[in-house]
Coordinates of C-alpha atoms in Angstrom, one line a residue:
X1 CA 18.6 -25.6 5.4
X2 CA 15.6 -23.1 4.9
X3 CA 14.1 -24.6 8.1
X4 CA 17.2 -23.7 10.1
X5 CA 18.0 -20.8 9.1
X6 CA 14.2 -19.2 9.4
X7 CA 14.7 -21.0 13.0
X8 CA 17.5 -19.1 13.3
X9 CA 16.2 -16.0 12.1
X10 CA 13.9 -15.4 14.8
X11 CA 15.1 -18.2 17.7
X12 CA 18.3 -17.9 20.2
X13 CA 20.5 -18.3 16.9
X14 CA 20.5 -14.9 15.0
X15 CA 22.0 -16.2 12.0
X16 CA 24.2 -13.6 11.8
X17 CA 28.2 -13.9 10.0
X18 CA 30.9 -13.6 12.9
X19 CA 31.8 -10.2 11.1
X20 CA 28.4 -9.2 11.3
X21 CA 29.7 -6.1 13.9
X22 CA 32.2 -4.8 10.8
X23 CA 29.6 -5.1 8.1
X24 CA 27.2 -2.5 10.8
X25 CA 29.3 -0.2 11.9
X26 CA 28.8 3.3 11.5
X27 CA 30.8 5.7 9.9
X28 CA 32.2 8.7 11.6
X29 CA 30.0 11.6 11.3
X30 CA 32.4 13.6 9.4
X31 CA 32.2 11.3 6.4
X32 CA 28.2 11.9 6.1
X33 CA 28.9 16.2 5.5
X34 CA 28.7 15.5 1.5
X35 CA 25.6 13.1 2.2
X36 CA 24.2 15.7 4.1
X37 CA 24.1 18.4 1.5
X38 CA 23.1 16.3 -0.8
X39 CA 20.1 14.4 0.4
X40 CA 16.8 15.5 0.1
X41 CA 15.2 17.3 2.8
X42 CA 11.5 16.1 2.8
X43 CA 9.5 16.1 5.9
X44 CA 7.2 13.7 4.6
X45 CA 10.1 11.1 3.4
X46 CA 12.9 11.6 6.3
X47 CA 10.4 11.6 9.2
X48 CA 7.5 9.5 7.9
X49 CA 8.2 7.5 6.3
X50 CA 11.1 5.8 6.0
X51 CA 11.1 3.7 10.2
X52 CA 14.8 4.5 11.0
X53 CA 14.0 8.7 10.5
X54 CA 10.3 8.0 11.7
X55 CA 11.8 6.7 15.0
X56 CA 15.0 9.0 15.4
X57 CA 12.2 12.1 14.7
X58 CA 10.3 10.9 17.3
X59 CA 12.8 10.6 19.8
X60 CA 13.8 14.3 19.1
X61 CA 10.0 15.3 19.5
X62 CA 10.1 13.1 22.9
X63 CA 13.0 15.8 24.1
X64 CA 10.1 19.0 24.3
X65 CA 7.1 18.8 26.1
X66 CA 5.2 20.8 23.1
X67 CA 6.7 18.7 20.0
X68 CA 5.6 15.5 22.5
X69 CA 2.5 16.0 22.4
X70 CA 2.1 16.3 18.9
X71 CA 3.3 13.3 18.1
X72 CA 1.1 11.2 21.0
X73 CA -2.2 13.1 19.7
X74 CA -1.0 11.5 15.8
X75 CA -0.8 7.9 17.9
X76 CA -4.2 8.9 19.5
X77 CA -5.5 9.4 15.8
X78 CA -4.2 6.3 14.5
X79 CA -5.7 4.6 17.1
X80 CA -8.7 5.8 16.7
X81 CA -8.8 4.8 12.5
X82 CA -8.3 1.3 13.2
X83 CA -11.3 1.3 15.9
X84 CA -14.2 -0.7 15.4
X85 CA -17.0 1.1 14.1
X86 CA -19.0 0.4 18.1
X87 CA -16.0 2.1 19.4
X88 CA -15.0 4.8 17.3
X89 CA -17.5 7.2 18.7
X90 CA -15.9 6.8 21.9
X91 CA -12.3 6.8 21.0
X92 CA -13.0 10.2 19.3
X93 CA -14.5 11.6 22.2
X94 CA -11.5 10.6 24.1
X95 CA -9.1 12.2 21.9
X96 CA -10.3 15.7 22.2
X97 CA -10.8 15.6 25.8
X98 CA -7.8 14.4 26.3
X99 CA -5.8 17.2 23.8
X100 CA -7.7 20.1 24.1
X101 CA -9.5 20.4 27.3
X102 CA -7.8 23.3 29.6
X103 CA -8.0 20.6 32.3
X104 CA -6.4 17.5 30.6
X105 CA -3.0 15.8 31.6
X106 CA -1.6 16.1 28.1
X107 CA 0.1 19.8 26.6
X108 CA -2.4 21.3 24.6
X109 CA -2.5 21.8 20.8
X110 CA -2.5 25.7 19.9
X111 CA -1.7 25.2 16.3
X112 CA -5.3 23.4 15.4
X113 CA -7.5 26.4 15.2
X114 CA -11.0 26.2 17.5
X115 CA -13.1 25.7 14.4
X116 CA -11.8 22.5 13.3
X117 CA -11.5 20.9 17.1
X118 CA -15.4 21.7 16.9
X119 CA -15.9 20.4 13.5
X120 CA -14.3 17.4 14.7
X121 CA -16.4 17.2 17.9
X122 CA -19.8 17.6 15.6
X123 CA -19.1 15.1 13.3
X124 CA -18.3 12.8 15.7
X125 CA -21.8 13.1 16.7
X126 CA -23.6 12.9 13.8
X127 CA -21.5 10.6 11.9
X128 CA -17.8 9.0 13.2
X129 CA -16.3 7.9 10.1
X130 CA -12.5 7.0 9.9
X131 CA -11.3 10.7 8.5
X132 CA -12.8 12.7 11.0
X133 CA -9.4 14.2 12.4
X134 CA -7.7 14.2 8.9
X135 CA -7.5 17.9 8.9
X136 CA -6.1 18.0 12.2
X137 CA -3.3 15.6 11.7
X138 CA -2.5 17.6 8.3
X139 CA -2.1 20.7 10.6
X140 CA -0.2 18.9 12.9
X141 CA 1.9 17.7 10.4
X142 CA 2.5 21.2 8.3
X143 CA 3.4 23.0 11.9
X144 CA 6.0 19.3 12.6
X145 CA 7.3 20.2 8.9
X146 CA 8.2 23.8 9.8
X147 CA 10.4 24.9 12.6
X148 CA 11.1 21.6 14.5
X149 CA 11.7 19.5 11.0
X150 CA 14.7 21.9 10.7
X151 CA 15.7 21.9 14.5
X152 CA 15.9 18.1 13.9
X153 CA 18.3 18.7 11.2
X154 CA 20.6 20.6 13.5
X155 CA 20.7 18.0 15.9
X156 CA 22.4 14.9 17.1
X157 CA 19.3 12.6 15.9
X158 CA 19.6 13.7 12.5
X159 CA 23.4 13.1 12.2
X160 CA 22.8 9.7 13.3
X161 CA 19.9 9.0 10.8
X162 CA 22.7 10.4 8.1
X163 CA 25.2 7.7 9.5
X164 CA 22.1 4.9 9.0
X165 CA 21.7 6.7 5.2
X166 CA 25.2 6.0 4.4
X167 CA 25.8 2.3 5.3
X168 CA 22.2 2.0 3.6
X169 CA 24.0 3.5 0.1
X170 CA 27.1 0.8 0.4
X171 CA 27.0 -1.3 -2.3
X172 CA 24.9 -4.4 -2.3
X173 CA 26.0 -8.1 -4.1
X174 CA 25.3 -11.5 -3.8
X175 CA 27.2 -11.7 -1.3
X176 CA 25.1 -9.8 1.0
X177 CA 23.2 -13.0 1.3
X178 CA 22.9 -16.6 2.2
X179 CA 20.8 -18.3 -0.5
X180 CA 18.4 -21.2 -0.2
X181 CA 15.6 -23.5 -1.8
X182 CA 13.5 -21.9 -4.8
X183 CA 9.8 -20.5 -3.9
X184 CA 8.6 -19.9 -7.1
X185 CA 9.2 -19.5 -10.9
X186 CA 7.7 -16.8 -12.8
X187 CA 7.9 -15.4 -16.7
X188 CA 11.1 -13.5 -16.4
X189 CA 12.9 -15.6 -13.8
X190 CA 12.4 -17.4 -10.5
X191 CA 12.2 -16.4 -6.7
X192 CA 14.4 -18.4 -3.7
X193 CA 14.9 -17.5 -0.3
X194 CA 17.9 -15.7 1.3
X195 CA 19.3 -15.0 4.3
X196 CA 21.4 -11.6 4.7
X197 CA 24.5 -12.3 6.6
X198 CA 24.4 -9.0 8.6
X199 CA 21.5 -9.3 10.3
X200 CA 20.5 -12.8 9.7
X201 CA 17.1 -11.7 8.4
X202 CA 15.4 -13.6 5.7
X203 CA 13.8 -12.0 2.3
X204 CA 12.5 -13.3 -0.6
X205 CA 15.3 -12.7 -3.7
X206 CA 13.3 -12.3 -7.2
X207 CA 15.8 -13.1 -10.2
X208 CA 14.4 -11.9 -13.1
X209 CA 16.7 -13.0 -16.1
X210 CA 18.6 -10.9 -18.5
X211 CA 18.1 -12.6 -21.6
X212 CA 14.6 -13.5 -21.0
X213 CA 13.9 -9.5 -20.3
X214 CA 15.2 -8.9 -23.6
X215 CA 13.8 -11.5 -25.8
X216 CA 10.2 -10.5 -24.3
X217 CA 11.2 -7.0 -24.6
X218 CA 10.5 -6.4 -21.0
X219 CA 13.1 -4.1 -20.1
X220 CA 10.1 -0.9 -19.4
X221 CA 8.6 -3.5 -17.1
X222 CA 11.2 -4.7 -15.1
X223 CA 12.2 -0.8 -14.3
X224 CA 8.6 0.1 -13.8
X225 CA 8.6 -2.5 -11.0
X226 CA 11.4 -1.2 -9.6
X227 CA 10.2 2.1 -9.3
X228 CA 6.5 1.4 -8.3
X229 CA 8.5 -0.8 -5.2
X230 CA 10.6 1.9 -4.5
X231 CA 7.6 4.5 -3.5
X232 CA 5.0 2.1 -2.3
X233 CA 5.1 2.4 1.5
X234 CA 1.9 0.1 3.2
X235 CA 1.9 -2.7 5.3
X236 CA -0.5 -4.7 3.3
X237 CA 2.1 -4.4 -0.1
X238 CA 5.3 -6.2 -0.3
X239 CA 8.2 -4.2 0.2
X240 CA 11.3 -3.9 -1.5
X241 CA 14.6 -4.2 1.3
X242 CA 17.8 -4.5 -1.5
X243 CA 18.2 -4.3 -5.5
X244 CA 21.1 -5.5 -7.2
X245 CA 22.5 -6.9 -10.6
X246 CA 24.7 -10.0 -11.5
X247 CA 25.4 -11.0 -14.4
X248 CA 23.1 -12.8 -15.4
X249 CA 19.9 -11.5 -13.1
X250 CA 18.0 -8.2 -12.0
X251 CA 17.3 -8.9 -8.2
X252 CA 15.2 -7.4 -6.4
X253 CA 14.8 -8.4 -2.5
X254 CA 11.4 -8.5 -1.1
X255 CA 9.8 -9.1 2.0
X256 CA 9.1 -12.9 2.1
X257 CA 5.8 -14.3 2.7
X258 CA 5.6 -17.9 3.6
X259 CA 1.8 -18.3 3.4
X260 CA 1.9 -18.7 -0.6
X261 CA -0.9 -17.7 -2.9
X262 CA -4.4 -16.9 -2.0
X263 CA -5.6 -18.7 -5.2
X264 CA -3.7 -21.8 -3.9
X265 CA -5.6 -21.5 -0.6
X266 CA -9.2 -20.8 -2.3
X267 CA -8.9 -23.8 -4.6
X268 CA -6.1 -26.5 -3.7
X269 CA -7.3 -26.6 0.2
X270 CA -10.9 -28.6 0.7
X271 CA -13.7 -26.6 -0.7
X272 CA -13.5 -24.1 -3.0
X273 CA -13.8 -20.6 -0.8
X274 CA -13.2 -19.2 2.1
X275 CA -16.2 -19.4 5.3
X276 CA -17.5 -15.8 5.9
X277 CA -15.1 -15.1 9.0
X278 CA -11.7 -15.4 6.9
X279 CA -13.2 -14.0 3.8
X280 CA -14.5 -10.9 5.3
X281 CA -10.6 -10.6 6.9
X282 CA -8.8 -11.3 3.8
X283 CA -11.2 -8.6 2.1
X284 CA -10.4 -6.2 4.2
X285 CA -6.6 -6.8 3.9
X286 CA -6.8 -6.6 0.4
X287 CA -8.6 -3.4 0.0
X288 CA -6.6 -1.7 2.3
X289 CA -3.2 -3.0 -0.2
X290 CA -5.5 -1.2 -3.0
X291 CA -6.5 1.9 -1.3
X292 CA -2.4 2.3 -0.5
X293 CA -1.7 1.5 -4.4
X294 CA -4.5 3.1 -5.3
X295 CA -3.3 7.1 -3.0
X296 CA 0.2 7.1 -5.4
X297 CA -2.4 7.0 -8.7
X298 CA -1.3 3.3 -9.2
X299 CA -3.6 0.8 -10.8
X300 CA -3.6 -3.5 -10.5
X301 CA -4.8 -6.3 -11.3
X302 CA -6.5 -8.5 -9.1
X303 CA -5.6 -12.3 -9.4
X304 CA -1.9 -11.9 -7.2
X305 CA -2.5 -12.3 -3.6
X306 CA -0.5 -13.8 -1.1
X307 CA -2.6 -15.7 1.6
X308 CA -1.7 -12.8 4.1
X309 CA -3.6 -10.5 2.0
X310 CA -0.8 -8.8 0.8
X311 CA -0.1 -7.8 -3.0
X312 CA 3.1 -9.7 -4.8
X313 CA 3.2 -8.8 -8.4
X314 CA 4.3 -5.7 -9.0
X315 CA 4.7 -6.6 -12.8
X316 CA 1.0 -6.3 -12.9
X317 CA 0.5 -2.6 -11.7
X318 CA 0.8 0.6 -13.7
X319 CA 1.5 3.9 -12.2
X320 CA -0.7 6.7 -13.6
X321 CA -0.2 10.8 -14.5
X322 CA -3.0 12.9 -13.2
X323 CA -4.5 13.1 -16.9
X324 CA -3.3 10.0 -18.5
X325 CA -5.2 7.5 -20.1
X326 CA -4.3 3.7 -19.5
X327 CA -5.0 0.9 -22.0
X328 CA -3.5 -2.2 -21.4
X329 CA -4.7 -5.0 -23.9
X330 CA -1.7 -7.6 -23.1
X331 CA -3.8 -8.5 -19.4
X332 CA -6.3 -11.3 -19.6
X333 CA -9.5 -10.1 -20.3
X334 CA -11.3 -12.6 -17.9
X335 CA -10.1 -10.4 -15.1
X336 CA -11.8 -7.4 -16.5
X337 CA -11.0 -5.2 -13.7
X338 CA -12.4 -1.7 -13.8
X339 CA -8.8 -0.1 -13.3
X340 CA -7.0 -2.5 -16.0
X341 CA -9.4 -3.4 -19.1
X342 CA -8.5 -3.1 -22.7
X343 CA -10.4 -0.4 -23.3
X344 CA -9.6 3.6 -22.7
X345 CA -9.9 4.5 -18.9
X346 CA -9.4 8.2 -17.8
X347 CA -8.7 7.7 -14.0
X348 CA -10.7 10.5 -12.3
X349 CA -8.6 13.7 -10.4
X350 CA -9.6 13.4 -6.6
X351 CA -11.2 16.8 -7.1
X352 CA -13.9 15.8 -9.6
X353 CA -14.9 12.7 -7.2
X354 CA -15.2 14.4 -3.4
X355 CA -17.3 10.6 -2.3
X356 CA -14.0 8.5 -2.9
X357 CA -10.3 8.9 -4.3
X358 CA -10.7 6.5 -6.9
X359 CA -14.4 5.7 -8.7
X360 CA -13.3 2.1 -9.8
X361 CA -12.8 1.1 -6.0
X362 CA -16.1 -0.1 -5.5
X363 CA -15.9 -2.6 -8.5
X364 CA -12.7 -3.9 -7.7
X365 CA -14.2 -5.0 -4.3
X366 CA -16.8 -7.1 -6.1
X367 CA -14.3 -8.7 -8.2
X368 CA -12.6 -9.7 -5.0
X369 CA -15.0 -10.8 -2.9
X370 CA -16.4 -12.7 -6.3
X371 CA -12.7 -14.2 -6.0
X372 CA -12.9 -15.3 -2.3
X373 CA -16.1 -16.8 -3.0
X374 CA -14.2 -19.7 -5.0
X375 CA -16.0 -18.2 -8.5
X376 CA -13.9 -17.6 -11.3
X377 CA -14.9 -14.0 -12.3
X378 CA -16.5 -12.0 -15.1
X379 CA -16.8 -13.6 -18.5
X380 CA -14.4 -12.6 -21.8
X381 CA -15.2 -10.4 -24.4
X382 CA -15.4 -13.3 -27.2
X383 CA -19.2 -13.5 -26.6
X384 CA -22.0 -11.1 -26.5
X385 CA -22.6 -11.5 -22.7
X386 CA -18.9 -10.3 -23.2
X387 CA -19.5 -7.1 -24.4
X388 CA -22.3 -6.8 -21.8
X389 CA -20.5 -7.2 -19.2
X390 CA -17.3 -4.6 -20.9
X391 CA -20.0 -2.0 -21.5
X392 CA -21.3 -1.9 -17.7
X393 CA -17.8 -2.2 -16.8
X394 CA -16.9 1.1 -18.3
X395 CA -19.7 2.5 -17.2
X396 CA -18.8 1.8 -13.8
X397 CA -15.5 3.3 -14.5
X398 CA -16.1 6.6 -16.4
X399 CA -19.6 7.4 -14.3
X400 CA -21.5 7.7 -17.6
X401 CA -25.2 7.2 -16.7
X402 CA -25.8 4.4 -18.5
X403 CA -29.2 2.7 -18.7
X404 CA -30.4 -0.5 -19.9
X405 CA -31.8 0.7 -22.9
X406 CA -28.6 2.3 -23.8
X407 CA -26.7 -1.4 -23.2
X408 CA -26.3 -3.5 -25.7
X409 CA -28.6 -5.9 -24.4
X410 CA -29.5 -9.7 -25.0
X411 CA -33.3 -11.0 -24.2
X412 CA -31.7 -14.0 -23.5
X413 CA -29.5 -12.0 -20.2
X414 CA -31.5 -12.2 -17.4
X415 CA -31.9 -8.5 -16.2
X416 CA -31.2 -8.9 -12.5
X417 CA -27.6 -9.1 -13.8
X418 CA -27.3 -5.6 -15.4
X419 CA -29.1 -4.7 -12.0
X420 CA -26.5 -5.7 -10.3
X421 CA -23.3 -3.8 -12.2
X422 CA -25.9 -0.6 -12.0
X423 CA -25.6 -1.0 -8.3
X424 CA -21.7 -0.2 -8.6
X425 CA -22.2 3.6 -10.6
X426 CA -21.3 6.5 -8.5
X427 CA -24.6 7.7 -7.6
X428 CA -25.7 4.3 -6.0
X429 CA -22.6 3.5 -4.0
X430 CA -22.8 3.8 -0.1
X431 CA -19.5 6.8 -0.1
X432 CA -21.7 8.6 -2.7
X433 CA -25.0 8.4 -1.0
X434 CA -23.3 10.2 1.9
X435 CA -20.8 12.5 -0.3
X436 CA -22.8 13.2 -3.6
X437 CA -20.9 15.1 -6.3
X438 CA -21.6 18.4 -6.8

């Protein structure tokens, strides 16, 4: 049944109920006015990024010649941060000849001062890294949030994104869905596929049990993932689509992944590891998953992959105040991560760390590519190569200048591995060599 109904999901069969038209139709516009004074008027959240008001913004901007070319120079830009590093030079060049040469085909862009265009331009030159037109696009985006973000709300696009809103609000049951086989069982519940009968689309439908929640006292959990789902917006995460309650279950609705695990494919599949080709790709997924995670101040633990690259368990991330401190002794301490240890971390403000957003990425990355590799991580803290290992770890985190006469160290710990954690302090990582604090 799961077979036919994926096949039907994406073949000549939609999979769609017969009253599929009366479950999507749109209200009349006069029923959204309450919705309309009510809902929050965020530039970044109606027009970014949520994809129905991304599109119906766009096709707004698409109606004047000078709002148009805005939003092709943003394409230009994203185009050009997902370059290889050969072509990137060239791709940048492109863009500013093609937006702000007199003689170009495209409208030019008034509202990016001079300076910057030749910023840009020099940089290019010297060095053409992957945010060398993020100032730009932040101007374009503050002048897009201004007068035209509230000329879109006068017009017939934005009455049409309200009517979306408010068949998005109706109430969601079982119902909604077609359910099929079970995927996967978990601590709290268990995870089966489902179908929704509207669209025919199929989701992954996470049942996380009432009475287990509350015998394991996981109610702060269960709402933390929620809520952690619910801002998280990256294509290399696992979104949430629906959330509702029986009575027995939480549910949560996620995108569905039919890969499986990473660590399944790593050990259960021939040879433990990955050749250098796919590891390299799966790598780069993942770190892109934790630099999204990592941009809302959210930390995770490593060990919950899906063989896609993408992150699955949101139970295992934390979500971080500017000045707070995380401790989080229930994790395992074998992953020792440099975010999630069970010792005091203060995550660092971007402002005191201009050569990265987060100091920990860099150790992260070794723990994942240590992962791919087929090893199976750092050591616990039960022995003295333990509390080695903990003390670099930290120092890695906090950027204390740590050196091996101030480590705890063992003769019998060969010193090419303290070498190695040294390697992953600020002042020797690659970003800081080029950005060094001041």
């Amino acid at each position: 049944m799961l077979l036919k109904a994926r096949q039907g999901a994406y073949g000549q069969k939609t999979g769609r109920s017969k009253k599929w038209r009366a479950m999507l139709q749109l209200p009349l516009v006069s029923q959204c006015r309450e919705l309309r004074q009510s809902i929050e008027k965020e530039y970044s959240s109606l027009c970014d990024k949520q994809p129905i008001g991304r599109l119906l913004f766009r096709q707004f901007c698409d109606t004047k010649c000078d709002l148009k070319s805005c939003i092709e120079f943003l394409d230009a830009v994203a185009k050009y941060e997902v370059a290889a590093d050969e072509d990137r030079r060239d791709c940048g060049l492109l863009v500013l000849d093609t937006f702000f040469y007199e003689e170009s085909w495209a409208d030019p862009l008034p509202e990016i001062p001079p300076h910057i265009v030749q910023e840009c331009r020099l940089r290019l030159t010297e060095n053409p890294s992957k945010d060398v037109f993020e100032e730009c696009a932040r101007v374009v985006h503050n002048y897009l949030s201004g007068k035209p973000f509230e000329e879109y709300q006068e017009s017939s696009y934005f009455s049409r994104f309200l009517q979306w809103k408010w068949l998005e609000r109706q109430p969601v049951t079982k119902n909604t869905f077609r359910y099929y086989r079970v995927l996967g069982k978990g601590g709290f519940g268990e995870v089966c596929a489902c179908q929704v009968r509207a669209t025919g689309k199929m989701y992954a439908c996470k049942k996380l049990e009432k009475k287990r929640i509350k015998r394991r006292k996981g109610e702060a959990m269960a709402l933390n993932e929620k809520r952690i789902l619910e801002k998280v917006h990256s294509r290399f995460v696992v979104s949430l689509a629906y959330t509702y309650e029986t009575k027995d279950s939480l549910c949560l609705v996620l995108t569905i992944m039919n890969g499986g695990d990473l660590k399944f494919h790593i050990y259960n599949l021939g040879k433990p590891g990955f050749d250098e080709q796919r590891a390299v790709f799966y790598a780069a997924e993942v770190c892109c998953g934790l630099e999204d995670l990592q941009k809302e101040r959210i930390v995770y633990r490593m060990g919950n992959f899906l063989s896609c690259g993408h992150l699955k368990s949101v139970l295992l991330m934390r979500e971080l105040e500017p000045s707070q401190l995380r401790t989080d002794s229930s994790l395992p301490a074998a992953h020792l991560l440099a975010e999630v240890s069970s010792v005091e971390l203060r995550p660092c403000a971007e402002s005191e760390c201009p050569c990265c957003a987060c100091p920990r990425r860099a150790f992260s990355f070794h723990v994942a590519t240590e992962a791919l590799r087929g090893h199976a991580g750092l050591v616990t803290c039960s022995t003295e190569s333990g509390l080695l290992h903990t003390a670099l770890a930290v120092a890695c985190v906090t950027g204390v200048s740590v050196g091996p006469s101030g480590l705890p160290m063992n003769p019998s710990i060969e010193f090419r591995i303290t070498d190695l954690f040294l390697l992953f302090l600020p002042l020797q990582r690659l970003k800081a060599r080029e950005h060094p604090p001041g």
